[in-house]
Short mmCIF file of C-alpha atoms and ligand atoms in Angstrom, two decimals:
data_model
loop_
_atom_site.label_atom_id
_atom_site.label_comp_id
_atom_site.label_asym_id
_atom_site.label_seq_id
_atom_site.Cartn_x
_atom_site.Cartn_y
_atom_site.Cartn_z
CA MET A 1 122.05 80.05 82.43
CA THR A 2 121.04 77.53 84.81
CA VAL A 3 118.16 74.96 84.06
CA ILE A 4 116.34 75.18 87.57
CA SER A 5 113.24 73.31 88.89
CA VAL A 6 111.12 74.75 91.55
CA ILE A 7 109.15 72.31 93.41
CA GLY A 8 106.09 73.72 95.14
CA CYS A 9 104.49 76.91 93.29
CA GLY A 10 102.66 78.70 96.16
CA TYR A 11 103.50 82.26 96.90
CA LEU A 12 107.16 81.65 97.62
CA GLY A 13 107.87 79.18 94.62
CA ALA A 14 105.75 80.67 91.66
CA VAL A 15 107.31 84.14 92.37
CA HIS A 16 110.74 82.55 92.34
CA ALA A 17 110.28 80.46 89.34
CA ALA A 18 108.78 83.53 87.52
CA ALA A 19 111.87 85.75 88.85
CA MET A 20 114.75 83.36 88.05
CA ALA A 21 113.29 82.96 84.41
CA SER A 22 113.09 86.61 84.03
CA ILE A 23 116.82 86.77 84.55
CA GLY A 24 117.88 84.23 81.97
CA HIS A 25 117.50 80.84 83.47
CA ASP A 26 115.38 77.81 82.20
CA VAL A 27 112.99 77.13 84.86
CA ILE A 28 110.39 74.15 85.23
CA GLY A 29 107.73 74.81 87.92
CA VAL A 30 106.38 71.83 89.77
CA ASP A 31 103.17 71.60 92.39
CA VAL A 32 100.97 68.81 93.04
CA ASP A 33 98.05 70.97 92.85
CA ALA A 34 97.15 70.60 89.29
CA GLU A 35 94.43 73.49 89.59
CA ARG A 36 97.51 75.79 90.62
CA ILE A 37 99.30 74.60 87.83
CA ALA A 38 96.72 74.99 85.06
CA ALA A 39 96.32 78.71 86.39
CA LEU A 40 100.08 79.17 85.91
CA ALA A 41 100.17 78.09 82.88
CA GLN A 42 97.56 80.48 81.60
CA TYR A 43 99.53 83.28 82.95
CA ARG A 44 97.08 83.41 86.19
CA PRO A 45 98.76 83.53 89.38
CA PRO A 46 96.60 81.84 92.04
CA PHE A 47 96.96 84.85 94.26
CA PHE A 48 97.36 88.41 93.99
CA GLU A 49 101.01 89.76 93.70
CA PRO A 50 101.70 92.93 92.10
CA GLY A 51 104.16 92.44 88.75
CA LEU A 52 103.84 88.64 88.85
CA PRO A 53 101.33 88.42 86.03
CA GLU A 54 103.61 90.05 84.03
CA LEU A 55 106.46 87.81 84.59
CA LEU A 56 104.66 84.83 84.06
CA SER A 57 103.57 85.92 80.68
CA ALA A 58 106.92 87.09 79.52
CA GLY A 59 108.59 84.01 80.86
CA GLN A 60 106.22 81.50 79.11
CA GLU A 61 106.13 83.18 76.01
CA SER A 62 109.93 83.44 75.97
CA GLY A 63 110.08 79.47 76.44
CA ARG A 64 112.12 79.92 79.60
CA LEU A 65 109.13 79.09 82.04
CA ALA A 66 106.89 76.42 82.14
CA PHE A 67 104.48 74.61 84.71
CA THR A 68 103.72 70.87 85.17
CA THR A 69 102.42 68.64 87.80
CA ASP A 70 105.08 65.86 86.61
CA ILE A 71 108.30 65.62 88.87
CA GLY A 72 109.86 63.72 86.25
CA ALA A 73 110.44 67.09 84.48
CA ALA A 74 112.89 68.16 87.26
CA ARG A 75 114.99 65.62 85.70
CA ALA A 76 116.34 68.31 83.34
CA ALA A 77 117.31 70.78 85.95
CA ALA A 78 120.68 70.89 87.71
CA VAL A 79 119.50 73.25 90.52
CA HIS A 80 116.30 72.42 92.21
CA PHE A 81 114.45 74.82 94.72
CA VAL A 82 112.25 73.11 97.25
CA CYS A 83 109.57 75.86 98.14
CA VAL A 84 106.90 74.11 99.51
CA GLY A 85 104.53 74.66 102.65
CA THR A 86 105.43 74.67 106.41
CA PRO A 87 102.44 75.35 107.93
CA GLN A 88 101.57 75.15 111.66
CA ALA A 89 100.93 71.19 112.57
CA ARG A 90 97.02 70.50 113.35
CA ASN A 91 98.06 68.87 116.77
CA GLY A 92 100.56 71.57 118.19
CA LEU A 93 102.92 74.62 117.82
CA GLY A 94 105.77 72.86 115.70
CA ALA A 95 105.85 73.20 111.92
CA ASP A 96 104.08 70.15 109.75
CA MET A 97 107.21 69.05 107.55
CA ALA A 98 105.30 66.63 105.74
CA PHE A 99 105.35 68.60 102.41
CA VAL A 100 109.09 69.06 102.55
CA ASP A 101 109.98 65.53 103.16
CA ALA A 102 107.18 64.53 100.46
CA ALA A 103 108.85 66.89 98.03
CA VAL A 104 112.43 65.85 98.59
CA ASP A 105 111.67 62.26 98.60
CA SER A 106 109.88 62.55 95.16
CA LEU A 107 112.74 64.70 93.79
CA LEU A 108 115.23 62.13 95.04
CA PRO A 109 114.97 59.82 91.87
CA GLN A 110 115.04 62.67 89.59
CA LEU A 111 118.79 63.79 90.72
CA ASP A 112 121.93 63.45 88.98
CA THR A 113 125.45 63.63 90.04
CA GLY A 114 126.53 67.02 90.72
CA ASP A 115 122.79 68.29 91.05
CA LEU A 116 122.25 70.75 94.04
CA VAL A 117 118.90 70.81 96.02
CA VAL A 118 118.29 74.04 97.43
CA GLY A 119 115.69 74.45 100.33
CA LYS A 120 113.90 77.73 100.50
CA SER A 121 111.06 76.62 102.73
CA THR A 122 111.31 78.02 106.30
CA VAL A 123 112.11 75.00 108.49
CA PRO A 124 113.07 73.97 111.89
CA VAL A 125 116.85 74.29 112.59
CA GLY A 126 118.24 70.71 111.86
CA THR A 127 115.97 70.14 108.79
CA ALA A 128 118.60 70.39 106.41
CA GLU A 129 121.19 68.12 108.24
CA ARG A 130 118.39 65.26 108.40
CA LEU A 131 117.74 65.71 104.74
CA ALA A 132 121.49 65.92 103.24
CA PRO A 133 122.18 62.34 103.45
CA ALA A 134 119.61 60.85 101.19
CA ILE A 135 120.36 63.52 98.87
CA ARG A 136 124.18 62.83 98.83
CA GLU A 137 123.34 59.29 98.28
CA ARG A 138 122.49 60.31 94.91
CA GLY A 139 125.40 62.11 94.25
CA ALA A 140 123.98 65.58 94.75
CA GLU A 141 124.55 68.26 97.10
CA LEU A 142 122.12 69.98 99.64
CA ALA A 143 121.90 73.86 100.39
CA TRP A 144 119.68 75.75 102.31
CA ASN A 145 118.71 79.22 100.98
CA PRO A 146 116.06 81.09 103.12
CA GLU A 147 113.96 83.54 101.55
CA PHE A 148 113.06 86.76 103.04
CA LEU A 149 110.35 88.18 100.55
CA ARG A 150 107.38 90.16 101.68
CA GLU A 151 104.10 89.59 100.28
CA GLY A 152 103.02 92.54 97.84
CA HIS A 153 106.74 93.11 97.20
CA ALA A 154 107.58 89.38 96.48
CA VAL A 155 108.93 90.29 92.57
CA GLU A 156 111.32 92.80 93.91
CA ASP A 157 112.25 91.22 96.85
CA THR A 158 113.08 87.84 94.93
CA LEU A 159 114.90 89.97 92.37
CA ARG A 160 116.55 92.40 94.95
CA PRO A 161 116.56 90.66 98.14
CA SER A 162 118.12 92.40 101.32
CA ARG A 163 120.57 89.58 101.36
CA PHE A 164 121.43 86.12 100.18
CA VAL A 165 122.11 83.68 102.62
CA TYR A 166 123.68 80.09 101.86
CA GLY A 167 123.48 77.56 104.06
CA VAL A 168 126.02 75.07 102.87
CA PRO A 169 128.32 71.85 104.13
CA ALA A 170 131.78 72.83 105.23
CA GLY A 171 134.69 72.06 102.80
CA LYS A 172 134.89 71.27 99.02
CA ALA A 173 131.27 70.48 98.68
CA GLY A 174 130.12 73.64 100.40
CA GLN A 175 132.15 75.73 98.15
CA ARG A 176 130.62 73.97 94.92
CA ALA A 177 127.18 74.44 96.30
CA ALA A 178 127.93 78.35 97.08
CA ALA A 179 129.62 78.54 93.53
CA LYS A 180 126.22 77.22 92.00
CA LEU A 181 124.25 79.57 93.98
CA ASP A 182 126.32 82.59 92.83
CA GLU A 183 125.76 81.38 89.19
CA VAL A 184 122.18 81.24 89.89
CA TYR A 185 122.02 84.68 91.52
CA ALA A 186 124.55 86.43 89.47
CA ASP A 187 122.20 89.50 88.60
CA GLY A 188 121.72 90.19 92.20
CA LEU A 189 125.31 89.62 93.27
CA GLU A 190 126.51 92.04 90.41
CA ALA A 191 124.06 94.81 91.60
CA GLY A 192 125.92 94.79 95.08
CA ILE A 193 123.68 92.65 96.96
CA SER A 194 125.39 90.95 100.20
CA ARG A 195 125.99 87.49 100.53
CA LEU A 196 126.49 85.18 103.42
CA THR A 197 127.45 81.93 103.61
CA ALA A 198 126.93 79.68 106.99
CA ASP A 199 126.32 76.15 108.03
CA TYR A 200 122.87 74.53 107.84
CA ALA A 201 121.91 75.43 111.16
CA THR A 202 122.89 79.09 111.09
CA ALA A 203 121.25 79.58 107.73
CA GLU A 204 118.00 77.99 109.03
CA LEU A 205 118.05 80.28 112.36
CA VAL A 206 118.41 83.64 110.20
CA LYS A 207 115.20 83.06 108.94
CA THR A 208 113.39 82.13 112.04
CA ALA A 209 115.31 84.73 114.17
CA ALA A 210 114.39 87.28 111.64
CA ASN A 211 110.59 86.62 111.93
CA SER A 212 110.88 86.48 115.60
CA PHE A 213 112.58 89.85 115.90
CA LEU A 214 109.90 91.55 113.64
CA ALA A 215 107.10 89.95 115.29
CA THR A 216 108.62 91.37 118.79
CA LYS A 217 109.12 94.60 117.29
CA ILE A 218 105.23 94.52 116.55
CA SER A 219 104.26 93.05 119.65
CA PHE A 220 106.58 95.57 121.55
CA ILE A 221 104.53 98.56 120.05
CA ASN A 222 101.44 96.71 121.00
CA ALA A 223 102.21 96.46 124.41
CA MET A 224 103.06 100.13 124.47
CA ALA A 225 99.68 100.69 122.82
CA GLU A 226 98.15 98.79 125.78
CA LEU A 227 99.89 101.23 128.54
CA CYS A 228 98.90 103.96 126.34
CA GLU A 229 95.02 102.76 126.67
CA ALA A 230 95.62 102.73 130.41
CA SER A 231 97.25 106.02 130.88
CA GLY A 232 95.72 108.22 127.85
CA ALA A 233 98.87 108.60 125.92
CA ASP A 234 99.15 108.42 122.18
CA VAL A 235 100.96 105.30 120.87
CA THR A 236 101.43 107.04 117.23
CA VAL A 237 103.33 109.88 118.53
CA LEU A 238 105.07 107.43 121.01
CA ALA A 239 106.22 105.20 118.05
CA GLU A 240 107.03 108.42 115.97
CA ALA A 241 109.68 109.45 118.56
CA LEU A 242 110.97 106.10 119.18
CA GLY A 243 111.62 105.49 115.78
CA MET A 244 113.67 108.55 115.56
CA ASP A 245 116.44 106.80 117.61
CA GLU A 246 118.34 105.10 114.70
CA ARG A 247 119.14 102.01 117.08
CA ILE A 248 115.51 101.61 117.14
CA GLY A 249 114.42 102.45 113.87
CA ARG A 250 110.79 103.37 112.74
CA ALA A 251 110.06 100.21 110.78
CA PHE A 252 107.68 97.80 112.14
CA LEU A 253 106.39 100.16 115.13
CA ASN A 254 102.95 100.58 113.52
CA ALA A 255 100.77 99.98 116.67
CA GLY A 256 97.05 98.31 115.68
CA LEU A 257 95.71 95.11 115.18
CA GLY A 258 98.90 93.12 114.86
CA PHE A 259 100.38 90.66 112.57
CA GLY A 260 98.92 87.72 110.94
CA GLY A 261 99.77 85.69 107.60
CA GLY A 262 101.27 82.73 106.34
CA CYS A 263 104.36 83.51 108.17
CA LEU A 264 105.18 85.32 111.39
CA PRO A 265 102.57 83.27 113.42
CA LYS A 266 103.39 79.86 112.64
CA ASP A 267 107.15 80.88 112.27
CA ILE A 268 107.24 82.07 116.25
CA ARG A 269 105.29 78.89 117.32
CA ALA A 270 107.34 76.64 115.16
CA PHE A 271 110.68 78.31 116.66
CA MET A 272 109.11 77.84 120.11
CA ALA A 273 108.46 74.09 119.46
CA ARG A 274 111.80 73.53 118.08
CA ALA A 275 113.43 75.17 120.94
CA ASP A 276 112.09 73.13 123.30
CA GLU A 277 112.93 69.82 121.54
CA LEU A 278 116.50 71.33 121.73
CA GLY A 279 116.10 72.14 125.46
CA ALA A 280 116.47 75.80 124.77
CA ASP A 281 112.82 76.91 125.59
CA GLN A 282 113.91 79.48 127.87
CA ALA A 283 115.58 81.07 125.13
CA VAL A 284 112.56 81.95 123.58
CA GLY A 285 109.89 82.14 126.23
CA PHE A 286 109.46 85.66 125.25
CA LEU A 287 107.58 84.77 122.14
CA ARG A 288 104.75 83.29 123.77
CA GLU A 289 104.22 86.77 125.22
CA VAL A 290 104.76 87.99 121.66
CA ASP A 291 101.91 85.85 120.27
CA ALA A 292 99.89 86.56 123.33
CA ILE A 293 100.17 90.63 123.04
CA ASN A 294 99.20 90.23 119.18
CA LEU A 295 95.98 88.02 119.89
CA ARG A 296 95.00 90.28 122.58
CA ARG A 297 94.79 93.30 120.05
CA ARG A 298 92.09 91.52 118.30
CA GLU A 299 89.98 90.91 121.54
CA ARG A 300 90.78 94.82 122.21
CA THR A 301 89.18 95.78 118.96
CA VAL A 302 86.20 93.54 119.66
CA ASP A 303 85.90 95.45 122.91
CA LEU A 304 85.94 98.93 121.33
CA ALA A 305 83.13 97.82 119.09
CA ARG A 306 80.97 96.57 121.89
CA GLN A 307 81.75 99.82 123.81
CA GLU A 308 80.84 101.84 120.83
CA LEU A 309 77.29 99.72 120.56
CA ASP A 310 76.13 100.26 123.91
CA GLY A 311 77.54 97.07 125.34
CA SER A 312 76.32 94.52 122.67
CA VAL A 313 77.08 94.12 118.95
CA ALA A 314 74.51 91.50 118.55
CA GLY A 315 71.87 92.31 115.78
CA ARG A 316 73.93 95.54 114.82
CA ARG A 317 75.42 96.05 111.51
CA ILE A 318 79.00 96.31 111.20
CA ALA A 319 81.10 97.33 108.24
CA VAL A 320 84.54 95.88 108.17
CA LEU A 321 86.90 97.06 105.85
CA GLY A 322 89.76 94.61 104.95
CA ALA A 323 90.15 90.74 105.13
CA SER A 324 93.50 90.12 104.00
CA PHE A 325 96.25 89.96 106.64
CA LYS A 326 97.98 92.88 105.14
CA PRO A 327 97.21 95.36 101.98
CA ASN A 328 98.56 94.69 98.99
CA SER A 329 97.89 90.54 99.37
CA ASP A 330 94.91 88.52 98.82
CA ASP A 331 96.17 86.01 101.60
CA VAL A 332 93.98 85.48 104.31
CA ARG A 333 95.70 83.04 106.39
CA ASP A 334 95.71 83.91 110.23
CA SER A 335 94.37 87.36 109.01
CA PRO A 336 93.63 89.70 112.27
CA ALA A 337 90.91 90.99 110.32
CA LEU A 338 89.06 88.18 109.28
CA ASP A 339 89.25 86.86 112.82
CA VAL A 340 87.86 90.03 114.14
CA ALA A 341 85.13 89.66 111.96
CA ARG A 342 84.22 86.40 112.93
CA MET A 343 84.59 87.07 116.47
CA LEU A 344 81.72 89.77 115.93
CA ALA A 345 79.80 87.54 113.84
CA ARG A 346 80.05 84.74 116.70
CA GLU A 347 78.50 87.31 119.18
CA GLY A 348 75.43 88.27 116.56
CA ALA A 349 76.43 91.28 114.66
CA GLN A 350 75.53 91.57 111.04
CA VAL A 351 78.96 91.75 109.72
CA ARG A 352 79.75 92.95 106.16
CA VAL A 353 83.11 92.37 104.86
CA ALA A 354 84.76 94.35 102.08
CA ASP A 355 88.26 93.93 100.81
CA PRO A 356 89.70 94.69 97.39
CA GLN A 357 91.64 91.53 96.28
CA ALA A 358 90.98 88.94 99.21
CA LEU A 359 87.10 87.99 99.17
CA ASP A 360 87.37 84.84 97.23
CA ASN A 361 89.99 83.57 99.88
CA ALA A 362 87.68 85.09 102.67
CA ARG A 363 84.63 83.41 101.30
CA ARG A 364 86.33 80.38 101.29
CA VAL A 365 87.38 80.10 104.92
CA ALA A 366 84.66 82.34 106.42
CA PRO A 367 81.49 81.53 104.39
CA GLU A 368 79.40 82.58 107.42
CA LEU A 369 80.25 86.25 106.71
CA ASP A 370 78.42 88.68 104.54
CA TYR A 371 80.66 90.05 101.78
CA ALA A 372 80.47 93.37 100.17
CA THR A 373 82.56 94.11 96.77
CA THR A 374 83.16 97.78 97.27
CA ALA A 375 83.58 99.64 100.51
CA ALA A 376 80.62 101.98 99.78
CA GLU A 377 78.53 98.53 99.66
CA ALA A 378 79.77 97.53 102.94
CA LEU A 379 79.43 101.01 104.47
CA THR A 380 75.71 101.46 103.45
CA GLY A 381 73.77 101.51 106.82
CA ALA A 382 76.17 100.69 108.95
CA ASP A 383 76.01 101.14 112.96
CA LEU A 384 79.63 101.10 113.13
CA VAL A 385 82.64 101.08 110.77
CA LEU A 386 85.65 99.15 111.50
CA LEU A 387 89.41 99.77 109.43
CA LEU A 388 91.24 96.55 109.65
CA THR A 389 93.30 96.24 106.55
CA GLU A 390 95.05 99.52 105.82
CA TRP A 391 94.52 99.15 101.98
CA ALA A 392 95.15 102.60 100.26
CA GLU A 393 91.69 102.96 99.09
CA TYR A 394 90.24 102.70 102.68
CA ARG A 395 93.11 104.98 103.80
CA ASP A 396 91.83 107.74 101.46
CA LEU A 397 88.21 107.43 102.23
CA ASP A 398 86.38 110.74 102.31
CA PRO A 399 84.75 110.89 105.74
CA GLN A 400 81.95 113.05 104.21
CA ASP A 401 81.42 110.51 101.61
CA ALA A 402 81.49 107.66 104.05
CA GLY A 403 79.24 109.53 106.74
CA ALA A 404 76.66 109.94 104.04
CA ALA A 405 76.11 105.93 103.45
CA VAL A 406 76.09 104.89 107.16
CA ALA A 407 73.54 104.58 109.96
CA ARG A 408 75.89 106.10 112.65
CA ARG A 409 79.13 107.78 112.00
CA VAL A 410 81.40 105.73 114.40
CA VAL A 411 84.65 104.49 113.22
CA VAL A 412 87.23 102.12 114.86
CA ASP A 413 90.58 102.63 113.23
CA GLY A 414 92.34 99.43 114.01
CA ARG A 415 95.42 100.03 111.92
CA ASN A 416 96.02 103.49 112.96
CA ALA A 417 95.55 104.66 109.16
CA LEU A 418 92.93 107.61 109.23
CA ASP A 419 93.48 111.00 110.23
CA PRO A 420 91.47 111.38 113.68
CA HIS A 421 91.02 115.43 113.01
CA ARG A 422 89.69 114.78 109.40
CA TRP A 423 87.26 112.00 110.79
CA ARG A 424 86.23 113.87 113.99
CA SER A 425 85.86 117.14 112.12
CA ALA A 426 83.26 115.25 109.73
CA GLY A 427 81.18 114.44 112.86
CA TRP A 428 82.66 110.96 113.29
CA THR A 429 83.10 109.26 116.86
CA TYR A 430 86.94 108.10 116.03
CA ARG A 431 88.44 105.23 118.18
CA ALA A 432 91.68 103.68 117.61
CA LEU A 433 94.24 101.32 119.30
CA GLY A 434 96.58 102.79 121.58
CA ARG A 435 95.09 106.47 121.32
CA PRO A 436 92.79 108.57 123.56
N1 LIG B 501 104.45 83.53 101.68
C1 LIG B 501 105.72 83.94 102.11
O1 LIG B 501 105.52 85.60 102.25
C2 LIG B 501 106.80 83.52 102.39
C3 LIG B 501 108.01 84.38 102.54
C4 LIG B 501 109.35 83.61 103.12
C5 LIG B 501 109.41 82.20 103.10
N2 LIG B 501 108.08 81.54 103.21
C6 LIG B 501 107.82 80.16 103.25
O2 LIG B 501 107.92 79.54 102.27
C7 LIG B 501 107.51 78.32 102.41
C8 LIG B 501 106.34 78.23 101.21
O3 LIG B 501 105.13 79.16 101.81
P1 LIG B 501 104.09 79.82 100.69
O4 LIG B 501 103.56 80.81 101.28
O5 LIG B 501 104.48 79.53 99.41
O6 LIG B 501 103.16 78.39 100.85
P2 LIG B 501 101.75 77.75 99.65
O7 LIG B 501 101.11 77.27 100.54
O8 LIG B 501 101.41 79.23 98.87
O9 LIG B 501 102.43 77.18 98.55
C9 LIG B 501 103.26 75.87 98.56
C10 LIG B 501 102.89 74.97 97.37
O10 LIG B 501 103.79 73.75 97.73
C11 LIG B 501 102.90 72.87 97.07
N3 LIG B 501 103.15 71.36 97.48
C12 LIG B 501 102.93 70.89 98.51
N4 LIG B 501 103.50 69.47 98.83
C13 LIG B 501 103.94 69.62 97.41
C14 LIG B 501 105.13 68.49 96.80
N5 LIG B 501 105.13 67.27 97.55
N6 LIG B 501 105.24 68.82 95.83
C15 LIG B 501 104.94 69.83 94.99
N7 LIG B 501 104.69 71.01 95.60
C16 LIG B 501 104.08 70.69 96.63
C17 LIG B 501 101.37 73.28 97.43
O11 LIG B 501 100.45 72.72 96.64
C18 LIG B 501 101.35 74.77 97.28
O12 LIG B 501 101.14 75.30 95.97
C19 LIG B 501 107.05 78.33 103.58
O13 LIG B 501 108.19 77.55 104.61
C20 LIG B 501 106.91 79.43 103.89
O14 LIG B 501 107.20 79.83 105.47
C21 LIG B 501 106.93 82.06 102.63
#
């Protein structure tokens, strides 16, 4: 058992804290957001994540998990995970490092000789090297241990990640840091999960490179969707056939409205900005195109809506199904669905948005839109239906029932999630990205 502090209790930190308590560690979660801490202390995660409420209550009832706004509480811990946000800076593509810097500054006075600080936030390469000296001055050591969790699967991904990556300094200090992380992650290591140790820069790059690769794969198939649209081909069949080649693999080849959320968009932009600083901008110049392809899919979806409404969406009633950036999450950060809904509203459409979990967050960032608590309510009287986040309940909609609610049976499937044959048989005009 290790006594752990987790600094920053958002998606990453709250799940990490609860998961570490569930495998027997003593964990104190610290955040500067008092509202967030109060919610966590009442077993309420400030966001939707399957399995997390149960871990929060079990952990706090066992006495192994607590939350506070008092950074002084971190003094009792020997291993400190830094899990604060690294959003895109307001004035450019780079990451805003103010939260990481402030978190480490506040942690420094709490450190004892022999403590280990573990960065988990996604940071520009070179960050750990920059932060390490101040930590060493306190007699503590720094490791960088990037996180690969997927929202919607965060608990399972934290407890059973695809791999553990430790960025540690060379020599004995690095070996001691790795040994401490091995103790923290003993449960996963015993279950056979691979562990790689590397220098700081490599560990930081693993995370950015992984997200860049995933974003590239999505934009690759979306670029193919553009070609399918130009040539009359079907991207869903193309993706199926490509995915059968094991060198390519089927995952992340679902053509549609593209990626969003609090990670991929800002991570590829921060990577370009950092590469530029390092004089290696040409190496990741392709990411500019990856980003552009991704954003073009949103424009294309709006084009399809216009086409299906005889050239203008102004004054027309549009039902948007989905607000979160992906299903099983209430995260609306850089959500393609919400972006499209707002673009349509700006063109004068009467947009009504439904989402099973993300309505509160969506209302906060897009108060100008109308919201419906159920899909049925959003569909009522609609001239056009857009499926923009592929929640299971939208995939499973009955086209006959949906048809009875709308004014016109026209659907744009922004996620290639519906069965065109079934919807067309029920009298719907079915349009999708990358399909005839
Ligand atoms: N969300 C994901 O799926 C995911 C996955 C892997 C990696 N990451 C990375 O993890 C990091 C955190 O992302 P997130 O999605 O959890 O962000 P988030 O915005 O949900 O959470 C960040 C939290 O840090 C808190 N915070 C800010 N400054 C603080 C300080 N000085 N002291 C204590 N707390 C402070 C905020 O109040 C907030 O609760 C980012 O670098 C992100 O790229 C996120």
